[in-house]
Every structure is written in C-alpha cells, then in structure tokens.
Amino acid sequence: MPASASQSARARVRVELEKEIRDAARARLGLEGPAGLSLRAVARDLGMVPSALYRYYESRDALLTALIIDAYRDVGEAARQADASVDDQDFARRWLTTTRAVRAWALAHPQEWALIYGSPVPGYRAPSDTVAAALVVTSTLGHILGQAQRAGRLRPIGDLPIPADLSPDLEAMALLTGTVPEPVGVASVVAIGYVIGAISLELFGQYDNAIEARSSLWDAAMTLVARTVGLEM
Amino acid sequence: MPASASQSARARVRVELEKEIRDAARARLGLEGPAGLSLRAVARDLGMVPSALYRYYESRDALLTALIIDAYRDVGEAARQADASVDDQDFARRWLTTTRAVRAWALAHPQEWALIYGSPVPGYRAPSDTVAAALVVTSTLGHILGQAQRAGRLRPIGDLPIPADLSPDLEAMALLTGTVPEPVGVASVVAIGYVIGAISLELFGQYDNAIEARSSLWDAAMTLVARTVGLEM
DNA sequence: TGTACATCAGTGAACGCGCGTTCACTGATGTAC
DNA sequence: TGTACATCAGTGAACGCGCGTTCACTGATGTAC
C-alpha cells in the first residue's frame, strides 16, 4: 500500500469523524440552542471523552463556526437546486419555487436557521470564512430578479425616491448578487429581506395563535412581494 | 401611621427593588444574552446575595418573563406615542412615523428586541401573560392601515388570489388588530411582518458589510411597503 | 517481508469556574393591644 | 406612648451540577529502510 493511499485512509476516517461530530452537535442544537451548545454533551452522545474532540475542533467556537458554514451551504444548496429545477425563463415560477424551498429548508432545520439568521450568539464572533457561504441564498434570489430585469420582464415600479447615500450600497449589492440598481434595486433588497425576515417570524413563534394557514400565507405574500418588484405572477 | 399606609410603605420599597432588579438584569442581557442571564450575576451587580433575589422573583424564568413583558410594553408604548403625535388623518405620515419609532426603539434596545423577537430561549416557555403585551405594536400598525381603509384612503390593490384556508386567519387578525380582511388583509400582514422582520435582519447583523445607509433604506422600504398595501406616500 | 521508529487517536484525571436553588438564621420593620 | 409579637428582607453556607480546556499517558496505525 503506497504511502499516499494509507495517508488518505487515515485522512478519510478523520473527515468522517469530523462529520459525525458535526451531526451530533447539530442534534444537540435542537435541545439547548446555539448558546448552550456543549462540547461535553456532544462527546457524551458520541461515546467519547470530552478531550478527544480537541483532536478535531480546537475549541467550542471552532465547532460552532463549522456548523454555521454547513448551514449556510445547505440552505444555499437547497435554493440553488430549486432554482435550477425550473425553466429559467419563467421568472415568476423561479421566484415562487426558490422561496418556497428556502422556507421548507428552514422548517425542516429550525435550529440551523436560528444559528445563521437568529439572534447572534453572545461572545461568539463569526470569522470571515462564513461570509462567502452566507451570500448564496441572497445571490440566488438576486439573480432571479436581475435576470428577469435584463430579459425585460420586470415592469417599471414607478418613481421611488432613492436617498443619495443608499446608491453605493445598492450598486455594491448589484455586483455581489446580480440584482440591478435603482429603483428596482431597493425593491429587490426589500423582497429578499422579506423572504428571510418572514421565515424567521414564523419560525420564532410570532405567528403562534394568530396565523394557522402559513403555507397559504407564504404563497400569497410571495405573489404580493413579486408584484412589488414588478414581476407579475 | 395607619396600618394601610405603612403596609404600602413596605410595598413601595418592594416595587422599587423589583424595578432595580429588572434594570440590573436588563443591563446583564447585553453581555450574555437571554439564554445566559444569570441570577447570581444580577445579584452581584446589585450588591446582594443570590438567594435574596428569591424574595422578589421566584425563579430565573419568572424574571425573564418580567423582562419580556416590560419589553413588549415599552416598544408598544413607543409605537403608540409616535402614532399619537401625528395628525390622525395623515395615514402615510402615521405609517412612516410609527415604523420609524419602532425601529428606533429596537436600535436603542437591541437585547430587549432580541428577547421578544429573536430566536426563542431554549427551555423557556412563555406564560400567557405575555400574549396581550405582544399585540400592541402589531395592533397599532394594524389600526393605521384599517383606519385608512375605512376612510377610503387605500387604493384597491388589484386582485390577489387568497387561498380559502387563509380567510379565517385574516378575519381573526382583523378583529384583533383593527385591520381589514382580504385582499388588503394579506397586504397588511405582509407589511407589518416586514416591519418586524427587517428590523431583526438589521439588528442581527444581516446587513453587515452590505448595507450602510440603513435609515435611508428604511424610509425607501417603508414607502414601497406602504404602496404595496395601497397607501400612497 | 520484517523490524525500529514516528505519528496520531483517544483516555482519564484534574484545573478552576459559575450556575440555580434550598435552608436555617439574624435583625429590622411593622402590627395589635 | 410602650411593650410583645408577627412579618418580612436579607445573609451565608451548602447542595449537586455541568462546563471548557490542559496535560501526561497508552496503544494502535502508518512510515522508512
């Protein structure tokens, strides 16, 4: 057995165990929330001794960071796949399908959603690794609207006063996510913001005892929001 | 000194100390977040022994509940006062002024916002006392839109398909908050949801490294959202 | 193929820490006569 | 007004607990010749 292959045998086991650790940690998240995530509890669930985890993650925060990156990547992947499953000229359907997929992912993984879009974990400072992963959902949604605009499929939304100091932000976001600047840019930012914000409202219990037909509300809201950007559904 | 007066002397001190405890706890929230709120730390800050707090709040959760009710009441009061400061027939200005006030309160009290609108505290179950307090902001915003509608100042928003199972929810909300049902009802729910959701996005760091001109974005977004409900600004 | 050595995974004990809550207590404040 | 008693606020010690992280270690797996 050549050296490189046996090296990678050990390396493969390592990668698998890292994944098992993250899976166990994810399961723990549901019980105690991000702030209470405990290395000792994770080790217990895996039948390991706490100090063994330090072979894989150098601290509790490093493990949290790995979970955050996973979550961003997974929800981003869900969005991308949903978008890719639809005729790419049918912008209205792309919008509805993709936003539904993001919401569905959130409902299936509430703790991971809270980890990335919920209140920040006190004392935890996200390293820059997470920034790129965080952009995928935003940019998937942004590209749908941007491509619709370039295809001439967004009706003008009428004159909307744009404060001067907002223009640079909108231009930067247009570059980053493929949206288009003013005035559709503001509408895009609002639309995408509503997608994330409304999912959090639902997940964090703000609809409790008030709205039961949540999927129906979602579809109606998405139609309304699309219309606001100028995308007729 | 009559019995009732001296009774209330002791009672007054008690009320003041309860308030001091909540104030100290609120200050602690900023450092460790709701999940990490520690009775012992609060006691330390007050120069008391931990067990003394049990004279005033029977458990950590009871103290959390008191903080939650305070927060709902304070942000609700901020909304009400802002709304009351504007000519009540100028619905556009009422909407902008009141939503700005809610956002301003949130920026000034980020931890208390997170306490009521952020990810739920794991293991904490909010008692029913909090429900009524939670409705004030929603209902203040709802009444602005509902009164505008009854004054004939909302343009029709065009036909929007409303799924049948959503109607009961919208009617219940209309009763509770003074909005009006379909199709403006959906738009109201979306508009109010955006107010809460977008503030959380901003506060929880989703705009970091992306949007700097946040107050300008707010005003532009509120104009757009108002237009979506049919309220021209 | 076989042996000597280096690398690595996982163990077990220990560190110092902070937590919520209970309990018997002391002393001050208020009440009843 | 003065005294005997009851109520209450706050103390201090203790309970049992779980935490993140460190360190010296054992034994297995891989490497070099």
PDB file of N, CA and C in Angstrom, chain B residues 150-231:
ATOM      1  N   ARG B 150     -60.926  52.376   6.082  1.00  0.00           N
ATOM      2  CA  ARG B 150     -62.296  52.817   6.361  1.00  0.00           C
ATOM      3  C   ARG B 150     -62.514  54.269   5.937  1.00  0.00           C
ATOM      4  N   ALA B 151     -61.420  55.044   5.915  1.00  0.00           N
ATOM      5  CA  ALA B 151     -61.528  56.434   5.457  1.00  0.00           C
ATOM      6  C   ALA B 151     -61.472  56.512   3.934  1.00  0.00           C
ATOM      7  N   GLY B 152     -61.399  55.351   3.276  1.00  0.00           N
ATOM      8  CA  GLY B 152     -61.351  55.336   1.817  1.00  0.00           C
ATOM      9  C   GLY B 152     -60.028  55.828   1.269  1.00  0.00           C
ATOM     10  N   ARG B 153     -58.964  55.692   2.051  1.00  0.00           N
ATOM     11  CA  ARG B 153     -57.678  56.214   1.612  1.00  0.00           C
ATOM     12  C   ARG B 153     -56.699  55.120   1.179  1.00  0.00           C
ATOM     13  N   LEU B 154     -57.213  53.915   1.033  1.00  0.00           N
ATOM     14  CA  LEU B 154     -56.378  52.849   0.456  1.00  0.00           C
ATOM     15  C   LEU B 154     -56.896  52.556  -0.946  1.00  0.00           C
ATOM     16  N   ARG B 155     -56.036  52.715  -1.927  1.00  0.00           N
ATOM     17  CA  ARG B 155     -56.440  52.332  -3.280  1.00  0.00           C
ATOM     18  C   ARG B 155     -56.513  50.811  -3.339  1.00  0.00           C
ATOM     19  N   PRO B 156     -57.441  50.293  -4.147  1.00  0.00           N
ATOM     20  CA  PRO B 156     -57.530  48.834  -4.267  1.00  0.00           C
ATOM     21  C   PRO B 156     -56.210  48.274  -4.782  1.00  0.00           C
ATOM     22  N   ILE B 157     -55.825  47.140  -4.290  1.00  0.00           N
ATOM     23  CA  ILE B 157     -54.505  46.616  -4.654  1.00  0.00           C
ATOM     24  C   ILE B 157     -54.573  45.607  -5.789  1.00  0.00           C
ATOM     25  N   GLY B 158     -55.735  45.541  -6.455  1.00  0.00           N
ATOM     26  CA  GLY B 158     -55.872  44.594  -7.567  1.00  0.00           C
ATOM     27  C   GLY B 158     -56.214  43.224  -7.041  1.00  0.00           C
ATOM     28  N   ASP B 159     -56.531  42.341  -7.939  1.00  0.00           N
ATOM     29  CA  ASP B 159     -56.964  41.036  -7.457  1.00  0.00           C
ATOM     30  C   ASP B 159     -55.761  40.206  -7.053  1.00  0.00           C
ATOM     31  N   LEU B 160     -55.880  39.666  -5.884  1.00  0.00           N
ATOM     32  CA  LEU B 160     -54.816  38.822  -5.348  1.00  0.00           C
ATOM     33  C   LEU B 160     -55.507  37.536  -4.918  1.00  0.00           C
ATOM     34  N   PRO B 161     -55.080  36.405  -5.446  1.00  0.00           N
ATOM     35  CA  PRO B 161     -55.755  35.161  -5.071  1.00  0.00           C
ATOM     36  C   PRO B 161     -55.489  34.825  -3.611  1.00  0.00           C
ATOM     37  N   ILE B 162     -56.578  34.671  -2.844  1.00  0.00           N
ATOM     38  CA  ILE B 162     -56.449  34.349  -1.421  1.00  0.00           C
ATOM     39  C   ILE B 162     -56.874  32.897  -1.210  1.00  0.00           C
ATOM     40  N   PRO B 163     -55.967  32.046  -0.798  1.00  0.00           N
ATOM     41  CA  PRO B 163     -56.343  30.657  -0.525  1.00  0.00           C
ATOM     42  C   PRO B 163     -57.434  30.618   0.542  1.00  0.00           C
ATOM     43  N   ALA B 164     -58.366  29.708   0.369  1.00  0.00           N
ATOM     44  CA  ALA B 164     -59.546  29.661   1.235  1.00  0.00           C
ATOM     45  C   ALA B 164     -59.178  29.485   2.708  1.00  0.00           C
ATOM     46  N   ASP B 165     -58.169  28.682   2.995  1.00  0.00           N
ATOM     47  CA  ASP B 165     -57.871  28.404   4.395  1.00  0.00           C
ATOM     48  C   ASP B 165     -57.199  29.570   5.110  1.00  0.00           C
ATOM     49  N   LEU B 166     -56.883  30.606   4.342  1.00  0.00           N
ATOM     50  CA  LEU B 166     -56.246  31.764   4.953  1.00  0.00           C
ATOM     51  C   LEU B 166     -57.284  32.752   5.487  1.00  0.00           C
ATOM     52  N   SER B 167     -58.492  32.689   4.926  1.00  0.00           N
ATOM     53  CA  SER B 167     -59.521  33.676   5.288  1.00  0.00           C
ATOM     54  C   SER B 167     -59.827  33.727   6.778  1.00  0.00           C
ATOM     55  N   PRO B 168     -60.017  32.608   7.458  1.00  0.00           N
ATOM     56  CA  PRO B 168     -60.311  32.688   8.897  1.00  0.00           C
ATOM     57  C   PRO B 168     -59.196  33.385   9.675  1.00  0.00           C
ATOM     58  N   ASP B 169     -57.949  33.103   9.316  1.00  0.00           N
ATOM     59  CA  ASP B 169     -56.826  33.758   9.986  1.00  0.00           C
ATOM     60  C   ASP B 169     -56.905  35.269   9.796  1.00  0.00           C
ATOM     61  N   LEU B 170     -57.178  35.679   8.566  1.00  0.00           N
ATOM     62  CA  LEU B 170     -57.220  37.107   8.280  1.00  0.00           C
ATOM     63  C   LEU B 170     -58.366  37.774   9.021  1.00  0.00           C
ATOM     64  N   GLU B 171     -59.489  37.088   9.106  1.00  0.00           N
ATOM     65  CA  GLU B 171     -60.624  37.676   9.824  1.00  0.00           C
ATOM     66  C   GLU B 171     -60.326  37.805  11.311  1.00  0.00           C
ATOM     67  N   ALA B 172     -59.689  36.781  11.873  1.00  0.00           N
ATOM     68  CA  ALA B 172     -59.336  36.838  13.291  1.00  0.00           C
ATOM     69  C   ALA B 172     -58.360  37.986  13.551  1.00  0.00           C
ATOM     70  N   MET B 173     -57.393  38.135  12.653  1.00  0.00           N
ATOM     71  CA  MET B 173     -56.431  39.226  12.834  1.00  0.00           C
ATOM     72  C   MET B 173     -57.107  40.573  12.686  1.00  0.00           C
ATOM     73  N   ALA B 174     -58.067  40.648  11.790  1.00  0.00           N
ATOM     74  CA  ALA B 174     -58.775  41.909  11.594  1.00  0.00           C
ATOM     75  C   ALA B 174     -59.485  42.317  12.877  1.00  0.00           C
ATOM     76  N   LEU B 175     -60.103  41.359  13.529  1.00  0.00           N
ATOM     77  CA  LEU B 175     -60.774  41.641  14.805  1.00  0.00           C
ATOM     78  C   LEU B 175     -59.776  42.111  15.849  1.00  0.00           C
ATOM     79  N   LEU B 176     -58.672  41.407  15.914  1.00  0.00           N
ATOM     80  CA  LEU B 176     -57.684  41.634  16.958  1.00  0.00           C
ATOM     81  C   LEU B 176     -56.957  42.963  16.789  1.00  0.00           C
ATOM     82  N   THR B 177     -56.623  43.302  15.574  1.00  0.00           N
ATOM     83  CA  THR B 177     -55.729  44.438  15.368  1.00  0.00           C
ATOM     84  C   THR B 177     -56.385  45.592  14.640  1.00  0.00           C
ATOM     85  N   GLY B 178     -57.620  45.392  14.200  1.00  0.00           N
ATOM     86  CA  GLY B 178     -58.265  46.501  13.534  1.00  0.00           C
ATOM     87  C   GLY B 178     -57.902  46.656  12.065  1.00  0.00           C
ATOM     88  N   THR B 179     -57.218  45.687  11.520  1.00  0.00           N
ATOM     89  CA  THR B 179     -57.002  45.700  10.067  1.00  0.00           C
ATOM     90  C   THR B 179     -58.289  45.300   9.382  1.00  0.00           C
ATOM     91  N   VAL B 180     -58.260  45.224   8.095  1.00  0.00           N
ATOM     92  CA  VAL B 180     -59.439  44.769   7.365  1.00  0.00           C
ATOM     93  C   VAL B 180     -59.090  43.522   6.578  1.00  0.00           C
ATOM     94  N   PRO B 181     -60.079  42.650   6.384  1.00  0.00           N
ATOM     95  CA  PRO B 181     -59.796  41.393   5.675  1.00  0.00           C
ATOM     96  C   PRO B 181     -59.631  41.589   4.175  1.00  0.00           C
ATOM     97  N   GLU B 182     -59.282  40.569   3.527  1.00  0.00           N
ATOM     98  CA  GLU B 182     -58.973  40.379   2.119  1.00  0.00           C
ATOM     99  C   GLU B 182     -59.514  41.467   1.183  1.00  0.00           C
ATOM    100  N   PRO B 183     -58.763  41.820   0.153  1.00  0.00           N
ATOM    101  CA  PRO B 183     -57.387  41.358  -0.043  1.00  0.00           C
ATOM    102  C   PRO B 183     -56.387  42.243   0.691  1.00  0.00           C
ATOM    103  N   VAL B 184     -56.876  43.377   1.242  1.00  0.00           N
ATOM    104  CA  VAL B 184     -55.948  44.258   1.944  1.00  0.00           C
ATOM    105  C   VAL B 184     -55.369  43.571   3.170  1.00  0.00           C
ATOM    106  N   GLY B 185     -56.128  42.630   3.738  1.00  0.00           N
ATOM    107  CA  GLY B 185     -55.660  41.917   4.925  1.00  0.00           C
ATOM    108  C   GLY B 185     -54.325  41.246   4.709  1.00  0.00           C
ATOM    109  N   VAL B 186     -54.175  40.534   3.612  1.00  0.00           N
ATOM    110  CA  VAL B 186     -52.901  39.875   3.340  1.00  0.00           C
ATOM    111  C   VAL B 186     -51.791  40.913   3.266  1.00  0.00           C
ATOM    112  N   ALA B 187     -52.084  41.986   2.553  1.00  0.00           N
ATOM    113  CA  ALA B 187     -51.062  43.015   2.390  1.00  0.00           C
ATOM    114  C   ALA B 187     -50.686  43.615   3.738  1.00  0.00           C
ATOM    115  N   SER B 188     -51.666  43.777   4.626  1.00  0.00           N
ATOM    116  CA  SER B 188     -51.363  44.318   5.949  1.00  0.00           C
ATOM    117  C   SER B 188     -50.458  43.381   6.723  1.00  0.00           C
ATOM    118  N   VAL B 189     -50.794  42.111   6.701  1.00  0.00           N
ATOM    119  CA  VAL B 189     -49.984  41.135   7.420  1.00  0.00           C
ATOM    120  C   VAL B 189     -48.552  41.139   6.880  1.00  0.00           C
ATOM    121  N   VAL B 190     -48.434  41.225   5.571  1.00  0.00           N
ATOM    122  CA  VAL B 190     -47.103  41.259   4.966  1.00  0.00           C
ATOM    123  C   VAL B 190     -46.373  42.540   5.362  1.00  0.00           C
ATOM    124  N   ALA B 191     -47.073  43.642   5.342  1.00  0.00           N
ATOM    125  CA  ALA B 191     -46.444  44.921   5.661  1.00  0.00           C
ATOM    126  C   ALA B 191     -45.951  44.940   7.099  1.00  0.00           C
ATOM    127  N   ILE B 192     -46.805  44.512   8.018  1.00  0.00           N
ATOM    128  CA  ILE B 192     -46.421  44.504   9.429  1.00  0.00           C
ATOM    129  C   ILE B 192     -45.300  43.500   9.657  1.00  0.00           C
ATOM    130  N   GLY B 193     -45.410  42.367   8.982  1.00  0.00           N
ATOM    131  CA  GLY B 193     -44.350  41.364   9.085  1.00  0.00           C
ATOM    132  C   GLY B 193     -43.022  41.904   8.596  1.00  0.00           C
ATOM    133  N   TYR B 194     -43.061  42.688   7.542  1.00  0.00           N
ATOM    134  CA  TYR B 194     -41.801  43.250   7.055  1.00  0.00           C
ATOM    135  C   TYR B 194     -41.185  44.197   8.084  1.00  0.00           C
ATOM    136  N   VAL B 195     -42.021  44.975   8.735  1.00  0.00           N
ATOM    137  CA  VAL B 195     -41.503  45.919   9.739  1.00  0.00           C
ATOM    138  C   VAL B 195     -40.708  45.165  10.807  1.00  0.00           C
ATOM    139  N   ILE B 196     -41.332  44.145  11.365  1.00  0.00           N
ATOM    140  CA  ILE B 196     -40.654  43.373  12.423  1.00  0.00           C
ATOM    141  C   ILE B 196     -39.453  42.621  11.853  1.00  0.00           C
ATOM    142  N   GLY B 197     -39.668  41.944  10.733  1.00  0.00           N
ATOM    143  CA  GLY B 197     -38.622  41.095  10.165  1.00  0.00           C
ATOM    144  C   GLY B 197     -37.398  41.872   9.729  1.00  0.00           C
ATOM    145  N   ALA B 198     -37.621  43.023   9.118  1.00  0.00           N
ATOM    146  CA  ALA B 198     -36.484  43.783   8.608  1.00  0.00           C
ATOM    147  C   ALA B 198     -35.679  44.401   9.744  1.00  0.00           C
ATOM    148  N   ILE B 199     -36.359  44.784  10.811  1.00  0.00           N
ATOM    149  CA  ILE B 199     -35.623  45.297  11.967  1.00  0.00           C
ATOM    150  C   ILE B 199     -34.723  44.198  12.536  1.00  0.00           C
ATOM    151  N   SER B 200     -35.254  42.985  12.611  1.00  0.00           N
ATOM    152  CA  SER B 200     -34.439  41.876  13.116  1.00  0.00           C
ATOM    153  C   SER B 200     -33.247  41.615  12.206  1.00  0.00           C
ATOM    154  N   LEU B 201     -33.461  41.636  10.905  1.00  0.00           N
ATOM    155  CA  LEU B 201     -32.350  41.431   9.976  1.00  0.00           C
ATOM    156  C   LEU B 201     -31.233  42.413  10.279  1.00  0.00           C
ATOM    157  N   GLU B 202     -31.613  43.677  10.384  1.00  0.00           N
ATOM    158  CA  GLU B 202     -30.618  44.721  10.619  1.00  0.00           C
ATOM    159  C   GLU B 202     -29.906  44.503  11.950  1.00  0.00           C
ATOM    160  N   LEU B 203     -30.690  44.219  12.963  1.00  0.00           N
ATOM    161  CA  LEU B 203     -30.154  44.104  14.316  1.00  0.00           C
ATOM    162  C   LEU B 203     -29.299  42.858  14.487  1.00  0.00           C
ATOM    163  N   PHE B 204     -29.647  41.802  13.786  1.00  0.00           N
ATOM    164  CA  PHE B 204     -28.942  40.545  13.971  1.00  0.00           C
ATOM    165  C   PHE B 204     -27.735  40.435  13.033  1.00  0.00           C
ATOM    166  N   GLY B 205     -27.435  41.524  12.339  1.00  0.00           N
ATOM    167  CA  GLY B 205     -26.176  41.569  11.609  1.00  0.00           C
ATOM    168  C   GLY B 205     -26.247  41.154  10.148  1.00  0.00           C
ATOM    169  N   GLN B 206     -27.452  40.999   9.607  1.00  0.00           N
ATOM    170  CA  GLN B 206     -27.533  40.534   8.216  1.00  0.00           C
ATOM    171  C   GLN B 206     -27.146  41.617   7.216  1.00  0.00           C
ATOM    172  N   TYR B 207     -27.140  42.865   7.643  1.00  0.00           N
ATOM    173  CA  TYR B 207     -26.764  43.941   6.721  1.00  0.00           C
ATOM    174  C   TYR B 207     -25.275  44.258   6.813  1.00  0.00           C
ATOM    175  N   ASP B 208     -24.585  43.618   7.740  1.00  0.00           N
ATOM    176  CA  ASP B 208     -23.173  43.937   7.940  1.00  0.00           C
ATOM    177  C   ASP B 208     -22.382  43.727   6.656  1.00  0.00           C
ATOM    178  N   ASN B 209     -21.497  44.637   6.375  1.00  0.00           N
ATOM    179  CA  ASN B 209     -20.666  44.587   5.163  1.00  0.00           C
ATOM    180  C   ASN B 209     -21.491  44.621   3.891  1.00  0.00           C
ATOM    181  N   ALA B 210     -22.721  45.041   3.971  1.00  0.00           N
ATOM    182  CA  ALA B 210     -23.535  45.056   2.756  1.00  0.00           C
ATOM    183  C   ALA B 210     -24.280  46.379   2.618  1.00  0.00           C
ATOM    184  N   ILE B 211     -24.969  46.771   3.680  1.00  0.00           N
ATOM    185  CA  ILE B 211     -25.763  47.993   3.597  1.00  0.00           C
ATOM    186  C   ILE B 211     -25.365  48.926   4.725  1.00  0.00           C
ATOM    187  N   GLU B 212     -24.936  50.114   4.335  1.00  0.00           N
ATOM    188  CA  GLU B 212     -24.506  51.090   5.338  1.00  0.00           C
ATOM    189  C   GLU B 212     -25.594  52.128   5.605  1.00  0.00           C
ATOM    190  N   ALA B 213     -26.267  52.549   4.560  1.00  0.00           N
ATOM    191  CA  ALA B 213     -27.241  53.644   4.689  1.00  0.00           C
ATOM    192  C   ALA B 213     -28.577  53.078   5.138  1.00  0.00           C
ATOM    193  N   ARG B 214     -28.590  52.627   6.396  1.00  0.00           N
ATOM    194  CA  ARG B 214     -29.730  51.818   6.838  1.00  0.00           C
ATOM    195  C   ARG B 214     -30.987  52.617   7.087  1.00  0.00           C
ATOM    196  N   SER B 215     -30.829  53.839   7.580  1.00  0.00           N
ATOM    197  CA  SER B 215     -32.017  54.661   7.783  1.00  0.00           C
ATOM    198  C   SER B 215     -32.644  55.047   6.448  1.00  0.00           C
ATOM    199  N   SER B 216     -31.787  55.290   5.475  1.00  0.00           N
ATOM    200  CA  SER B 216     -32.314  55.616   4.149  1.00  0.00           C
ATOM    201  C   SER B 216     -33.041  54.422   3.549  1.00  0.00           C
ATOM    202  N   LEU B 217     -32.451  53.240   3.709  1.00  0.00           N
ATOM    203  CA  LEU B 217     -33.118  52.037   3.218  1.00  0.00           C
ATOM    204  C   LEU B 217     -34.475  51.876   3.893  1.00  0.00           C
ATOM    205  N   TRP B 218     -34.506  52.153   5.202  1.00  0.00           N
ATOM    206  CA  TRP B 218     -35.765  52.014   5.921  1.00  0.00           C
ATOM    207  C   TRP B 218     -36.857  52.883   5.311  1.00  0.00           C
ATOM    208  N   ASP B 219     -36.525  54.154   5.092  1.00  0.00           N
ATOM    209  CA  ASP B 219     -37.537  55.063   4.563  1.00  0.00           C
ATOM    210  C   ASP B 219     -37.998  54.619   3.176  1.00  0.00           C
ATOM    211  N   ALA B 220     -37.028  54.232   2.347  1.00  0.00           N
ATOM    212  CA  ALA B 220     -37.402  53.776   0.999  1.00  0.00           C
ATOM    213  C   ALA B 220     -38.251  52.514   1.082  1.00  0.00           C
ATOM    214  N   ALA B 221     -37.862  51.614   1.952  1.00  0.00           N
ATOM    215  CA  ALA B 221     -38.613  50.364   2.088  1.00  0.00           C
ATOM    216  C   ALA B 221     -40.028  50.638   2.585  1.00  0.00           C
ATOM    217  N   MET B 222     -40.150  51.549   3.551  1.00  0.00           N
ATOM    218  CA  MET B 222     -41.478  51.834   4.098  1.00  0.00           C
ATOM    219  C   MET B 222     -42.388  52.463   3.043  1.00  0.00           C
ATOM    220  N   THR B 223     -41.803  53.287   2.186  1.00  0.00           N
ATOM    221  CA  THR B 223     -42.588  53.861   1.101  1.00  0.00           C
ATOM    222  C   THR B 223     -43.086  52.757   0.175  1.00  0.00           C
ATOM    223  N   LEU B 224     -42.186  51.860  -0.149  1.00  0.00           N
ATOM    224  CA  LEU B 224     -42.526  50.755  -1.040  1.00  0.00           C
ATOM    225  C   LEU B 224     -43.581  49.850  -0.413  1.00  0.00           C
ATOM    226  N   VAL B 225     -43.398  49.553   0.857  1.00  0.00           N
ATOM    227  CA  VAL B 225     -44.332  48.663   1.547  1.00  0.00           C
ATOM    228  C   VAL B 225     -45.707  49.324   1.641  1.00  0.00           C
ATOM    229  N   ALA B 226     -45.723  50.603   1.968  1.00  0.00           N
ATOM    230  CA  ALA B 226     -46.997  51.310   2.061  1.00  0.00           C
ATOM    231  C   ALA B 226     -47.710  51.266   0.711  1.00  0.00           C
ATOM    232  N   ARG B 227     -46.948  51.455  -0.355  1.00  0.00           N
ATOM    233  CA  ARG B 227     -47.525  51.416  -1.686  1.00  0.00           C
ATOM    234  C   ARG B 227     -48.132  50.044  -1.974  1.00  0.00           C
ATOM    235  N   THR B 228     -47.492  49.016  -1.484  1.00  0.00           N
ATOM    236  CA  THR B 228     -47.986  47.654  -1.699  1.00  0.00           C
ATOM    237  C   THR B 228     -49.344  47.438  -1.030  1.00  0.00           C
ATOM    238  N   VAL B 229     -49.543  48.072   0.118  1.00  0.00           N
ATOM    239  CA  VAL B 229     -50.834  47.966   0.790  1.00  0.00           C
ATOM    240  C   VAL B 229     -51.860  48.867   0.135  1.00  0.00           C
ATOM    241  N   GLY B 230     -51.401  49.804  -0.680  1.00  0.00           N
ATOM    242  CA  GLY B 230     -52.332  50.698  -1.344  1.00  0.00           C
ATOM    243  C   GLY B 230     -52.356  52.076  -0.719  1.00  0.00           C
ATOM    244  N   LEU B 231     -51.386  52.336   0.148  1.00  0.00           N
ATOM    245  CA  LEU B 231     -51.313  53.636   0.812  1.00  0.00           C
ATOM    246  C   LEU B 231     -50.258  54.471   0.091  1.00  0.00           C
TER     247      LEU B 231
END
